[in-house]
Coordinates of C-alpha atoms in Angstrom, one line a residue:
X1 CA 37.2 15.1 -56.9
X2 CA 40.6 16.6 -58.1
X3 CA 43.1 15.7 -55.5
X4 CA 46.2 16.4 -57.6
X5 CA 48.5 18.6 -55.6
X6 CA 50.8 17.8 -52.6
X7 CA 53.2 20.4 -51.4
X8 CA 56.7 18.9 -50.6
X9 CA 56.9 22.1 -48.6
X10 CA 54.8 25.1 -47.5
X11 CA 57.8 27.3 -47.5
X12 CA 57.5 30.7 -49.4
X13 CA 55.1 31.4 -52.1
X14 CA 54.0 27.7 -52.3
X15 CA 51.5 28.0 -49.6
X16 CA 49.7 30.5 -51.8
X17 CA 49.1 28.2 -54.8
X18 CA 45.8 26.3 -55.3
X19 CA 44.1 24.0 -54.7
X20 CA 44.9 23.1 -51.0
X21 CA 47.8 20.5 -50.4
X22 CA 46.4 17.1 -50.0
X23 CA 49.1 16.1 -47.3
X24 CA 50.1 16.1 -43.7
X25 CA 49.8 19.9 -43.5
X26 CA 46.2 19.8 -43.2
X27 CA 44.3 19.7 -40.0
X28 CA 41.8 17.3 -41.5
X29 CA 44.6 15.0 -43.0
X30 CA 43.8 12.3 -40.3
X31 CA 40.2 11.9 -41.5
X32 CA 41.0 12.1 -45.2
X33 CA 40.5 8.3 -45.6
X34 CA 37.0 8.7 -44.8
X35 CA 36.2 10.6 -47.9
X36 CA 38.8 8.8 -50.0
X37 CA 37.2 5.5 -49.2
X38 CA 33.8 6.9 -50.4
X39 CA 35.4 8.0 -53.7
X40 CA 37.2 4.7 -54.1
X41 CA 34.1 2.7 -53.6
X42 CA 32.1 4.9 -56.0
X43 CA 34.8 4.8 -58.7
X44 CA 34.9 1.1 -58.5
X45 CA 31.1 0.8 -58.9
X46 CA 30.8 3.4 -61.5
X47 CA 33.5 1.8 -63.7
X48 CA 31.8 -1.7 -63.5
X49 CA 29.6 -3.0 -66.3
X50 CA 28.8 -0.6 -69.2
X51 CA 26.9 2.5 -69.6
X52 CA 24.3 1.8 -72.3
X53 CA 22.8 4.9 -73.9
X54 CA 20.5 5.0 -77.0
X55 CA 20.9 8.8 -77.8
X56 CA 24.0 10.3 -79.4
X57 CA 24.5 14.1 -79.3
X58 CA 27.0 15.3 -81.9
X59 CA 29.7 17.8 -80.6
X60 CA 29.8 21.2 -82.5
X61 CA 33.6 21.1 -82.5
X62 CA 34.3 21.8 -86.2
X63 CA 31.5 24.6 -86.1
X64 CA 33.6 26.4 -83.4
X65 CA 36.8 26.0 -85.1
X66 CA 35.3 27.8 -88.1
X67 CA 35.2 31.1 -86.0
X68 CA 38.5 30.5 -84.1
X69 CA 41.4 32.9 -84.8
X70 CA 44.7 33.6 -83.1
X71 CA 44.7 37.1 -84.6
X72 CA 41.2 38.4 -83.8
X73 CA 39.1 37.0 -81.0
X74 CA 35.7 36.0 -82.2
X75 CA 32.9 35.9 -79.7
X76 CA 31.1 33.3 -81.8
X77 CA 33.4 30.6 -80.5
X78 CA 32.2 31.4 -76.9
X79 CA 28.6 31.5 -78.0
X80 CA 28.7 28.1 -79.7
X81 CA 30.5 26.7 -76.6
X82 CA 28.0 28.2 -74.1
X83 CA 25.0 27.1 -76.2
X84 CA 26.3 23.6 -76.4
X85 CA 27.0 23.5 -72.5
X86 CA 23.6 25.0 -71.9
X87 CA 22.0 22.3 -74.1
X88 CA 23.6 19.3 -72.4
X89 CA 23.2 20.7 -68.9
X90 CA 19.5 20.9 -69.6
X91 CA 19.6 17.3 -70.8
X92 CA 21.4 16.3 -67.6
X93 CA 19.0 18.0 -65.3
X94 CA 16.2 16.5 -67.2
X95 CA 17.7 12.9 -66.5
X96 CA 18.2 12.3 -70.2
X97 CA 20.8 9.5 -70.8
X98 CA 22.9 10.2 -73.8
X99 CA 26.5 9.9 -75.2
X100 CA 28.5 12.7 -76.8
X101 CA 29.6 12.0 -80.4
X102 CA 33.1 13.3 -81.6
X103 CA 33.2 13.5 -85.2
X104 CA 36.8 12.6 -85.3
X105 CA 36.2 9.4 -83.7
X106 CA 33.0 8.8 -85.8
X107 CA 35.1 9.3 -88.9
X108 CA 37.4 6.2 -87.8
X109 CA 35.1 3.8 -86.2
X110 CA 31.5 5.0 -87.3
X111 CA 29.0 3.0 -89.3
X112 CA 25.3 2.2 -89.7
X113 CA 24.0 -1.2 -89.0
X114 CA 20.5 -2.6 -88.6
X115 CA 19.1 0.9 -88.6
X116 CA 21.4 2.0 -85.8
X117 CA 24.1 4.6 -85.7
X118 CA 27.1 2.7 -84.6
X119 CA 30.3 4.1 -83.0
X120 CA 32.7 1.2 -81.9
X121 CA 30.7 -0.9 -79.5
X122 CA 27.9 1.6 -79.0
X123 CA 24.9 1.8 -81.1
X124 CA 22.2 4.5 -81.1
X125 CA 18.6 4.8 -82.5
X126 CA 18.5 8.6 -82.0
X127 CA 21.1 11.1 -83.1
X128 CA 20.8 14.8 -82.1
X129 CA 22.3 17.7 -83.9
X130 CA 22.5 20.5 -81.1
X131 CA 21.9 24.3 -81.5
X132 CA 24.4 26.4 -83.5
X133 CA 25.9 23.5 -85.4
X134 CA 27.0 24.9 -88.8
X135 CA 29.3 22.3 -90.1
X136 CA 29.7 18.5 -90.4
X137 CA 32.6 16.3 -91.5
X138 CA 31.9 14.4 -94.8
X139 CA 32.0 11.0 -93.0
X140 CA 29.4 12.2 -90.5
X141 CA 27.2 13.5 -93.2
X142 CA 27.4 10.2 -95.2
X143 CA 26.6 8.2 -92.1
X144 CA 23.6 10.4 -91.2
X145 CA 22.1 10.0 -94.7
X146 CA 22.4 6.2 -94.5
X147 CA 21.1 6.2 -90.9
X148 CA 18.0 8.2 -91.8
X149 CA 17.2 6.2 -95.0
X150 CA 17.4 3.1 -92.7
X151 CA 14.7 4.4 -90.3
X152 CA 17.0 6.0 -87.7
X153 CA 15.7 9.1 -85.8
X154 CA 17.6 12.4 -86.5
X155 CA 16.6 15.3 -84.2
X156 CA 17.9 18.7 -85.1
X157 CA 18.1 22.1 -83.2
X158 CA 20.0 23.5 -86.0
X159 CA 20.4 22.9 -89.7
X160 CA 24.1 22.8 -90.7
X161 CA 24.9 24.1 -94.2
X162 CA 28.6 23.3 -94.5
X163 CA 30.6 20.0 -95.1
X164 CA 34.4 20.3 -94.3
X165 CA 33.9 24.0 -94.0
X166 CA 32.4 24.6 -97.5
X167 CA 28.7 25.0 -98.6
X168 CA 27.2 21.7 -99.7
X169 CA 24.1 21.3 -101.8
X170 CA 23.8 17.7 -101.0
X171 CA 23.5 18.5 -97.3
X172 CA 20.9 21.1 -97.9
X173 CA 18.9 18.7 -100.0
X174 CA 19.2 16.0 -97.4
X175 CA 17.9 18.2 -94.6
X176 CA 15.1 19.6 -96.7
X177 CA 14.0 16.5 -98.7
X178 CA 14.2 14.2 -95.8
X179 CA 12.2 16.6 -93.6
X180 CA 9.5 14.0 -93.0
X181 CA 12.0 11.7 -91.6
X182 CA 13.9 14.4 -89.6
X183 CA 12.5 15.9 -86.5
X184 CA 13.4 19.6 -86.6
X185 CA 13.0 21.4 -83.3
X186 CA 13.7 24.9 -82.1
X187 CA 14.0 24.6 -78.3
X188 CA 14.7 22.0 -75.8
X189 CA 11.5 22.3 -73.7
X190 CA 10.1 19.9 -71.1
X191 CA 7.5 18.8 -73.6
X192 CA 10.2 18.0 -76.3
X193 CA 12.1 16.0 -73.7
X194 CA 9.1 14.0 -72.7
X195 CA 8.1 13.3 -76.4
X196 CA 11.6 12.6 -78.0
X197 CA 14.0 11.8 -75.2
X198 CA 11.9 9.6 -72.8
X199 CA 13.6 6.4 -71.7
X200 CA 11.2 3.5 -70.6
X201 CA 14.1 1.8 -68.8
X202 CA 14.2 4.6 -66.2
X203 CA 12.1 7.6 -65.4
X204 CA 11.8 10.1 -62.6
X205 CA 8.6 11.8 -61.1
X206 CA 7.7 14.2 -58.4
X207 CA 11.1 15.7 -58.1
X208 CA 11.1 18.6 -55.6
X209 CA 14.0 20.7 -54.2
X210 CA 17.7 20.1 -54.7
X211 CA 19.4 19.3 -58.1
X212 CA 19.3 15.7 -59.2
X213 CA 21.9 14.0 -61.5
X214 CA 22.0 10.3 -62.1
X215 CA 24.3 7.7 -63.7
X216 CA 23.1 4.2 -64.7
X217 CA 25.3 1.2 -65.5
X218 CA 24.3 -2.2 -67.0
X219 CA 25.8 -5.3 -65.4
X220 CA 25.5 -9.0 -66.3
X221 CA 23.0 -9.7 -63.6
X222 CA 21.3 -6.3 -63.1
X223 CA 22.0 -2.5 -63.0
X224 CA 23.7 0.1 -61.0
X225 CA 21.9 3.3 -60.4
X226 CA 23.8 6.3 -58.8
X227 CA 21.8 9.4 -57.6
X228 CA 23.4 12.6 -56.5
X229 CA 21.9 15.8 -55.2
X230 CA 24.2 18.5 -56.2
X231 CA 22.6 21.3 -54.2
X232 CA 24.5 22.4 -51.2
X233 CA 21.6 23.8 -49.4
X234 CA 18.3 22.0 -50.5
X235 CA 17.3 18.4 -49.8
X236 CA 15.7 16.4 -52.6
X237 CA 12.7 14.1 -52.9
X238 CA 11.0 12.2 -55.6
X239 CA 10.5 8.8 -57.1
X240 CA 12.5 6.8 -59.7
X241 CA 11.0 4.1 -61.8
X242 CA 13.3 1.5 -63.2
X243 CA 13.1 -2.0 -64.7
X244 CA 14.0 -4.6 -62.0
X245 CA 12.8 -6.7 -59.3
X246 CA 14.6 -5.4 -56.1
X247 CA 16.8 -2.5 -54.8
X248 CA 19.9 -3.0 -52.7
X249 CA 21.7 0.1 -51.2
X250 CA 25.4 0.0 -51.2
X251 CA 26.5 2.7 -48.8
X252 CA 29.7 4.2 -50.3
X253 CA 30.5 6.0 -47.0
X254 CA 30.0 3.1 -44.5
X255 CA 30.5 0.3 -46.9
X256 CA 27.2 -1.2 -45.6
X257 CA 25.0 -3.3 -47.9
X258 CA 21.3 -3.5 -47.1
X259 CA 17.8 -3.6 -48.7
X260 CA 16.2 -0.5 -49.8
X261 CA 12.3 0.2 -49.9
X262 CA 10.4 -0.3 -53.2
X263 CA 7.1 -0.6 -54.7
X264 CA 6.7 -3.3 -57.3
X265 CA 4.8 -2.3 -60.5
X266 CA 4.8 -5.0 -63.1
X267 CA 8.3 -5.5 -64.4
X268 CA 9.4 -2.3 -62.8
X269 CA 10.0 -1.0 -59.3
X270 CA 9.3 2.5 -57.8
X271 CA 12.1 3.8 -55.5
X272 CA 11.5 6.7 -53.2
X273 CA 14.3 9.3 -53.2
X274 CA 15.1 11.4 -50.2
X275 CA 18.6 12.9 -50.4
X276 CA 20.1 15.6 -48.1
X277 CA 22.1 18.4 -49.6
X278 CA 25.1 17.1 -51.3
X279 CA 23.8 13.6 -50.5
X280 CA 24.1 10.7 -52.8
X281 CA 22.7 7.1 -53.1
X282 CA 24.2 4.0 -54.9
X283 CA 21.6 1.2 -55.7
X284 CA 22.1 -2.3 -57.2
X285 CA 18.9 -3.2 -59.2
X286 CA 18.9 -7.0 -59.8
X287 CA 16.5 -8.7 -62.2
X288 CA 15.2 -11.0 -59.5
X289 CA 14.3 -10.6 -55.8
X290 CA 17.2 -11.2 -53.6
X291 CA 17.1 -12.9 -50.2
X292 CA 19.1 -11.9 -47.2
X293 CA 19.0 -8.0 -47.7
X294 CA 16.2 -6.8 -45.3
X295 CA 15.2 -3.2 -45.4
X296 CA 16.2 -1.5 -42.0
X297 CA 13.4 -0.3 -39.9
X298 CA 13.5 3.4 -39.3
X299 CA 12.8 4.7 -35.7
X300 CA 9.2 5.9 -35.6
X301 CA 9.9 8.1 -32.5
X302 CA 12.8 10.4 -31.6
X303 CA 13.8 11.6 -28.4
X304 CA 16.5 14.2 -27.6
X305 CA 18.3 13.0 -24.4
X306 CA 19.4 15.5 -21.7
X307 CA 23.0 15.4 -20.6
X308 CA 24.1 14.7 -17.1
X309 CA 26.8 17.4 -17.4
X310 CA 27.4 20.8 -18.9
X311 CA 29.5 20.9 -22.1
X312 CA 33.2 20.9 -21.5
X313 CA 35.3 22.7 -24.3
X314 CA 39.0 22.2 -24.7
X315 CA 41.4 23.3 -27.4
X316 CA 43.4 20.3 -28.5
X317 CA 46.5 22.3 -29.8
X318 CA 48.3 25.4 -28.9
X319 CA 46.9 28.7 -30.3
X320 CA 48.6 30.5 -33.0
X321 CA 48.8 33.9 -34.5
X322 CA 50.2 34.8 -38.1
X323 CA 52.3 38.0 -38.3
X324 CA 52.2 39.1 -41.9
X325 CA 53.7 42.6 -41.8
X326 CA 57.3 43.6 -41.1
X327 CA 59.7 46.5 -41.3
X328 CA 62.2 45.9 -44.1
X329 CA 65.7 47.4 -44.0
X330 CA 67.2 47.1 -47.6
X331 CA 70.3 48.8 -48.3
X332 CA 69.8 52.3 -46.6
X333 CA 66.0 52.3 -47.0
X334 CA 63.7 51.4 -44.2
X335 CA 60.1 50.5 -45.2
X336 CA 57.7 50.0 -42.2
X337 CA 54.6 47.9 -41.9
X338 CA 55.1 46.3 -45.3
X339 CA 53.1 43.1 -46.1
X340 CA 55.5 40.1 -46.6
X341 CA 54.4 39.6 -50.1
X342 CA 55.6 43.0 -51.1
X343 CA 58.6 42.8 -49.0
X344 CA 59.7 39.7 -50.6
X345 CA 59.2 41.3 -54.0
X346 CA 61.1 44.4 -53.0
X347 CA 64.1 42.4 -52.0
X348 CA 64.3 40.2 -55.1
X349 CA 64.0 43.2 -57.4
X350 CA 66.7 45.0 -55.4
X351 CA 68.9 41.9 -56.2
X352 CA 68.2 41.8 -60.0
X353 CA 65.0 39.8 -60.3
X354 CA 63.0 42.0 -62.6
X355 CA 59.6 40.6 -61.8
X356 CA 60.2 40.1 -58.0
X357 CA 60.0 36.8 -56.1
X358 CA 60.9 34.3 -58.8
X359 CA 59.2 31.5 -56.7
X360 CA 56.0 33.5 -57.0
X361 CA 56.2 34.9 -60.5
X362 CA 57.9 32.2 -62.7
X363 CA 58.4 28.5 -63.2
X364 CA 62.0 27.4 -62.9
X365 CA 63.7 26.1 -66.0
X366 CA 66.2 23.3 -65.1
X367 CA 68.2 25.1 -62.4
X368 CA 68.2 28.6 -63.8
X369 CA 66.9 30.2 -60.7
X370 CA 68.9 28.3 -58.1
X371 CA 72.0 29.0 -60.1
X372 CA 71.6 32.7 -59.3
X373 CA 72.3 32.0 -55.8
X374 CA 75.8 33.8 -56.0
X375 CA 75.2 36.8 -53.8
X376 CA 78.3 38.5 -52.3
X377 CA 79.2 39.0 -48.6
X378 CA 78.0 42.5 -48.4
X379 CA 74.4 41.6 -49.6
X380 CA 71.3 40.9 -47.5
X381 CA 68.5 42.6 -45.6
X382 CA 66.7 42.6 -42.3
X383 CA 63.0 42.0 -41.6
X384 CA 61.6 43.0 -38.2
X385 CA 58.4 41.7 -37.0
X386 CA 56.5 43.1 -34.1
X387 CA 54.1 41.5 -31.8
X388 CA 52.4 43.0 -28.8
X389 CA 51.6 41.2 -25.5
X390 CA 49.0 43.1 -23.6
X391 CA 49.4 41.8 -20.1
X392 CA 51.4 39.5 -18.0
X393 CA 50.8 35.8 -17.9
X394 CA 52.9 32.6 -17.9
X395 CA 55.0 33.0 -21.1
X396 CA 56.7 29.6 -20.8
X397 CA 54.8 28.0 -23.6
X398 CA 55.6 30.8 -26.2
X399 CA 57.3 29.8 -29.3
X400 CA 57.9 31.5 -32.7
X401 CA 58.0 29.7 -35.9
X402 CA 60.3 30.8 -38.9
X403 CA 60.3 29.3 -42.3
X404 CA 63.8 27.8 -43.5
X405 CA 65.3 28.8 -40.1
X406 CA 68.8 27.9 -41.3
X407 CA 68.7 30.8 -43.6
X408 CA 68.5 33.5 -41.0
X409 CA 70.2 35.1 -38.0
X410 CA 67.2 35.3 -35.7
X411 CA 66.9 37.5 -32.6
X412 CA 64.1 38.4 -30.1
X413 CA 64.2 41.7 -28.2
X414 CA 68.0 42.0 -29.0
X415 CA 69.0 38.5 -27.9
X416 CA 69.9 35.9 -30.6
X417 CA 68.0 32.7 -30.6
X418 CA 68.4 29.3 -32.1
X419 CA 65.8 26.7 -33.4
X420 CA 65.1 23.6 -31.6
X421 CA 66.9 20.6 -33.0
X422 CA 64.6 18.0 -34.9
X423 CA 61.5 20.2 -34.1
X424 CA 59.2 21.6 -36.6
X425 CA 55.7 23.0 -36.8
X426 CA 53.1 22.6 -39.6
X427 CA 55.7 22.0 -42.2
X428 CA 59.0 20.1 -41.8
X429 CA 60.8 23.3 -42.9
X430 CA 59.3 25.5 -40.4
X431 CA 61.7 25.8 -37.4
X432 CA 60.6 26.3 -33.9
X433 CA 62.2 28.8 -31.4
X434 CA 61.3 28.8 -27.6
X435 CA 61.0 32.3 -26.6
X436 CA 59.2 32.1 -23.3
X437 CA 62.3 33.4 -21.4
X438 CA 62.8 36.4 -23.8
X439 CA 59.2 37.6 -24.4
X440 CA 57.9 40.5 -22.5
X441 CA 54.8 42.6 -21.9
X442 CA 54.4 45.3 -24.5
X443 CA 56.1 45.5 -28.0
X444 CA 58.4 42.5 -28.9
X445 CA 60.6 42.7 -31.8
X446 CA 61.6 39.6 -33.8
X447 CA 64.5 40.2 -36.2
X448 CA 65.4 38.1 -39.3
X449 CA 68.7 38.9 -40.9
X450 CA 69.9 37.4 -44.2
X451 CA 73.6 38.0 -44.7
X452 CA 74.5 37.2 -47.4
X453 CA 71.3 37.2 -49.6
X454 CA 70.0 33.7 -50.5
X455 CA 67.8 32.9 -53.4
X456 CA 65.5 30.9 -51.0
X457 CA 65.3 33.8 -48.5
X458 CA 61.7 34.6 -49.1
X459 CA 60.2 37.0 -46.6
X460 CA 57.1 35.2 -45.2
X461 CA 54.9 35.5 -42.2
X462 CA 56.2 34.4 -38.9
X463 CA 54.0 32.6 -36.3
X464 CA 53.7 32.8 -32.5
X465 CA 52.2 29.7 -30.8
X466 CA 51.5 28.8 -27.2
X467 CA 48.8 29.0 -24.6
X468 CA 47.3 32.5 -25.0
X469 CA 44.3 34.3 -26.7
X470 CA 44.4 36.7 -29.5
X471 CA 42.5 40.1 -29.5
X472 CA 42.0 42.6 -32.3
X473 CA 43.9 45.8 -32.1
X474 CA 44.6 49.0 -34.3
X475 CA 47.3 47.1 -36.2
X476 CA 46.7 43.5 -36.5
X477 CA 46.4 41.6 -33.1
X478 CA 47.4 41.6 -29.5
X479 CA 48.4 38.5 -27.5
X480 CA 46.5 38.2 -24.1
X481 CA 46.0 35.6 -21.6
X482 CA 44.2 32.4 -22.6
X483 CA 40.5 32.2 -21.9
X484 CA 39.9 30.5 -18.6
X485 CA 36.9 28.6 -19.9
X486 CA 35.9 28.0 -23.6
X487 CA 32.3 27.5 -24.6
X488 CA 30.2 26.8 -27.8
X489 CA 30.4 29.5 -30.3
X490 CA 32.9 30.9 -32.8
X491 CA 36.5 30.2 -32.1
X492 CA 37.2 33.8 -33.5
X493 CA 35.2 35.4 -30.7
X494 CA 37.2 33.3 -28.0
X495 CA 40.7 34.4 -28.9
X496 CA 41.5 32.0 -31.6
X497 CA 41.0 33.7 -35.0
X498 CA 43.8 31.9 -36.5
X499 CA 43.3 28.6 -34.9
X500 CA 43.0 25.8 -37.4
X501 CA 43.0 22.3 -35.6
X502 CA 40.6 20.6 -33.3
X503 CA 38.4 21.8 -30.4
X504 CA 36.7 19.1 -28.4
X505 CA 33.2 19.4 -26.9
X506 CA 32.2 16.8 -24.3
X507 CA 29.2 15.9 -22.3
X508 CA 28.1 13.0 -20.1
X509 CA 24.9 11.1 -20.4
X510 CA 23.4 8.5 -18.2
X511 CA 21.6 5.7 -20.0
X512 CA 19.6 3.3 -17.8
X513 CA 19.0 0.6 -20.4
X514 CA 20.4 1.0 -23.9
X515 CA 17.7 0.2 -26.6
X516 CA 16.9 1.4 -30.0
X517 CA 19.3 3.6 -32.0
X518 CA 21.4 6.4 -30.8
X519 CA 22.7 9.3 -32.9
X520 CA 24.9 12.2 -32.3
X521 CA 23.5 15.2 -34.3
X522 CA 25.2 18.5 -35.0
X523 CA 22.6 21.3 -35.7
X524 CA 24.7 24.4 -36.1
X525 CA 28.5 24.1 -36.6
X526 CA 31.3 25.2 -38.8
X527 CA 34.2 23.0 -39.8
X528 CA 35.8 20.6 -42.3
X529 CA 35.0 17.6 -40.3
X530 CA 33.8 16.5 -36.9
X531 CA 35.2 13.4 -35.1
X532 CA 32.8 11.7 -32.6
X533 CA 34.2 9.7 -29.7
X534 CA 32.0 7.7 -27.4
X535 CA 33.6 6.4 -24.2
X536 CA 36.9 6.6 -25.6
X537 CA 35.9 4.8 -28.9
X538 CA 35.9 6.4 -32.3
X539 CA 32.4 6.6 -34.0
X540 CA 31.6 7.5 -37.5
X541 CA 32.8 11.0 -38.4
X542 CA 30.4 13.7 -39.4
X543 CA 31.2 15.6 -42.6
X544 CA 28.0 15.7 -44.7
X545 CA 24.3 16.5 -44.2
X546 CA 22.4 15.4 -42.2
X547 CA 25.4 15.9 -39.9
X548 CA 24.7 12.7 -37.8
X549 CA 26.8 9.8 -36.4
X550 CA 25.2 6.5 -35.6
X551 CA 26.7 5.5 -32.2
X552 CA 24.2 2.8 -31.2
X553 CA 26.8 0.1 -30.7
X554 CA 29.0 2.1 -28.5
X555 CA 26.4 3.1 -25.9
X556 CA 26.6 1.3 -22.5
X557 CA 24.5 1.1 -19.4
X558 CA 25.1 4.0 -17.0
X559 CA 27.5 6.9 -17.5
X560 CA 28.5 7.6 -21.2
X561 CA 31.0 10.3 -22.2
X562 CA 30.4 11.6 -25.7
X563 CA 32.8 14.0 -27.3
X564 CA 32.7 15.8 -30.6
X565 CA 35.9 17.3 -32.1
X566 CA 35.5 20.0 -34.7
X567 CA 38.3 20.4 -37.0
X568 CA 38.9 23.7 -38.9
X569 CA 41.1 24.4 -42.0
X570 CA 44.3 26.4 -42.7
X571 CA 42.2 29.2 -44.3
X572 CA 42.4 31.3 -41.0
X573 CA 46.0 30.6 -40.3
X574 CA 47.4 31.1 -43.9
X575 CA 44.8 33.4 -45.5
X576 CA 44.0 35.1 -47.7
X577 CA 42.9 37.7 -45.0
X578 CA 42.4 40.9 -47.0
X579 CA 40.4 42.5 -49.8
X580 CA 37.3 40.3 -49.3
X581 CA 38.4 37.1 -51.0
X582 CA 35.6 35.0 -52.6
X583 CA 35.0 32.1 -50.2
X584 CA 36.0 28.8 -51.7
X585 CA 38.4 30.0 -54.4
X586 CA 42.0 31.1 -53.6
X587 CA 44.8 31.9 -56.0
X588 CA 48.2 33.5 -55.7
X589 CA 46.6 36.8 -56.6
X590 CA 44.3 36.6 -53.6
X591 CA 47.3 37.5 -51.4
X592 CA 48.3 40.7 -53.3
X593 CA 47.3 44.4 -53.2
X594 CA 47.6 44.7 -49.5
X595 CA 48.5 48.4 -49.2
X596 CA 48.5 49.0 -45.5
X597 CA 48.5 47.3 -42.1
X598 CA 44.8 46.8 -41.2
X599 CA 43.2 46.5 -37.9
X600 CA 42.4 42.9 -36.6
X601 CA 38.6 43.5 -37.0
X602 CA 39.3 44.0 -40.8
X603 CA 40.9 40.6 -41.3
X604 CA 38.6 38.2 -43.3
X605 CA 38.3 35.0 -41.2
X606 CA 35.8 32.1 -41.1
X607 CA 33.7 31.4 -38.0
X608 CA 34.7 27.8 -37.0
X609 CA 33.3 26.0 -34.1
X610 CA 30.4 24.2 -32.6
X611 CA 27.8 27.1 -32.4
X612 CA 25.5 25.2 -30.1
X613 CA 25.6 22.0 -28.1
X614 CA 25.4 18.8 -30.0
X615 CA 22.4 16.6 -29.5
X616 CA 22.1 12.9 -28.5
X617 CA 19.1 11.4 -30.2
X618 CA 17.4 8.2 -29.3
X619 CA 15.2 6.4 -31.9
X620 CA 12.7 3.7 -31.2

């Protein structure tokens, strides 16, 4: 998890950077603690004790350096790197436990003692030379000779011929004359892994589906075993066999600690694995049987309960629309329907910034960019945004949002407007203007004038918020009356294509006598996270497969109101919306190359929402 970016402000080009901002801007920010606690618990556990591996895989770093050049790119460098990555990935997927060996570190703290290859506090009975390794440091070579002569196991998938970058007969003699003591292999096959990389301390069998990775740590009184299914779509099943007497599950999401089912086999235990997509399991394996950790009994029968009311769907926040195109008047030139990215570039180039918007094309050195904020009184430009209201309805809730409102003279339909004091939307630098009294049916013109030009006057989308719906039109979108009734299904199809916050789905259930376990299950939904509220009380949120929330302790006799709030993301509001951006990856370049004002139907938007009613499951 790489949570390294927080935007102090979303203004201007900053909102197009990546990754997403981990801050108050995000619709899911209120639930961020849920996943952060999971990672905190996991980080604490996986830094406890020590990771004890018996296999050392040398890194082919110096072999790659042999072919590196600033002058002429050599594809051999990439080939060595990819070969090594493929090799260790196969070890990982085959559940082989190993360490990576840096020759530079080995040079300083490497040794051979009692037949083991020792690096610092770690020692290994097996050393592996990976494919495409051509070179060894002298100290590594000397230690390998001593290691093999003392009975150590050297497994080679390539035969280096160079020492410190030069041919070395001693190395050639060592690899050829000691061939009886060196295991020379050509390919990392399942048979090779089973024969030369098997670990009696932990083994896996019957693995089906998913992609399993594991991490094992040794404690003073037992072991920690972490299992992770990296597949986002396939569940994973199988069995792990490990030395120990018991298994205790430490749930990193809920913080619950409980027994886990095992089958004893001599000094080892067999543990069944059943992980959902993206699921994980953290187990403590003690050396003795522990009392007080019973294995929870799973419900044998499940019943889907019928609601006592139809689903009621409510939008939790006002709707919004982003207007990303404007008419730009710069000097005597009027450019119509230009995307804001290019409008900003055009203005900055006009005022002497060769590469366009400096906040999008460069990193400021000291105060070099802001020091250029010395534009004369006869400078500036005008950006005019159009939005269309298709029919009459109550406009009283309508507002417009403008970034860095203090930089502009703002008018709507010919009347100057001022931002509300101490009011902001989405970002603390996004000013809010009430426009209900000035908005009209048909075309509305929102004009932003910069006079004089300012170095922070980036032309950006403006936003309209309020109680309305949004419908695709030939150019972008049209504002229409809000849907009288919302339902399950895509928000995009219910007039909320840009909506990013929560939509709540509620149903009533009559429970005569609470018994057994109760779960809320989401079968078909799209969102970042789903909050569950039972009789006004918060239940565990839903974020990961199998998309269930245990609400057993919140159910009461009689009527129960159960609500599920699905929360979206800022992707649909902020974009990118054009040129078919690849889902899951956004960069500043994703917002470029928009040559014309497309129809609303051509915007690239996610389908957020609860696509079918949630289910209340009773288990006995």
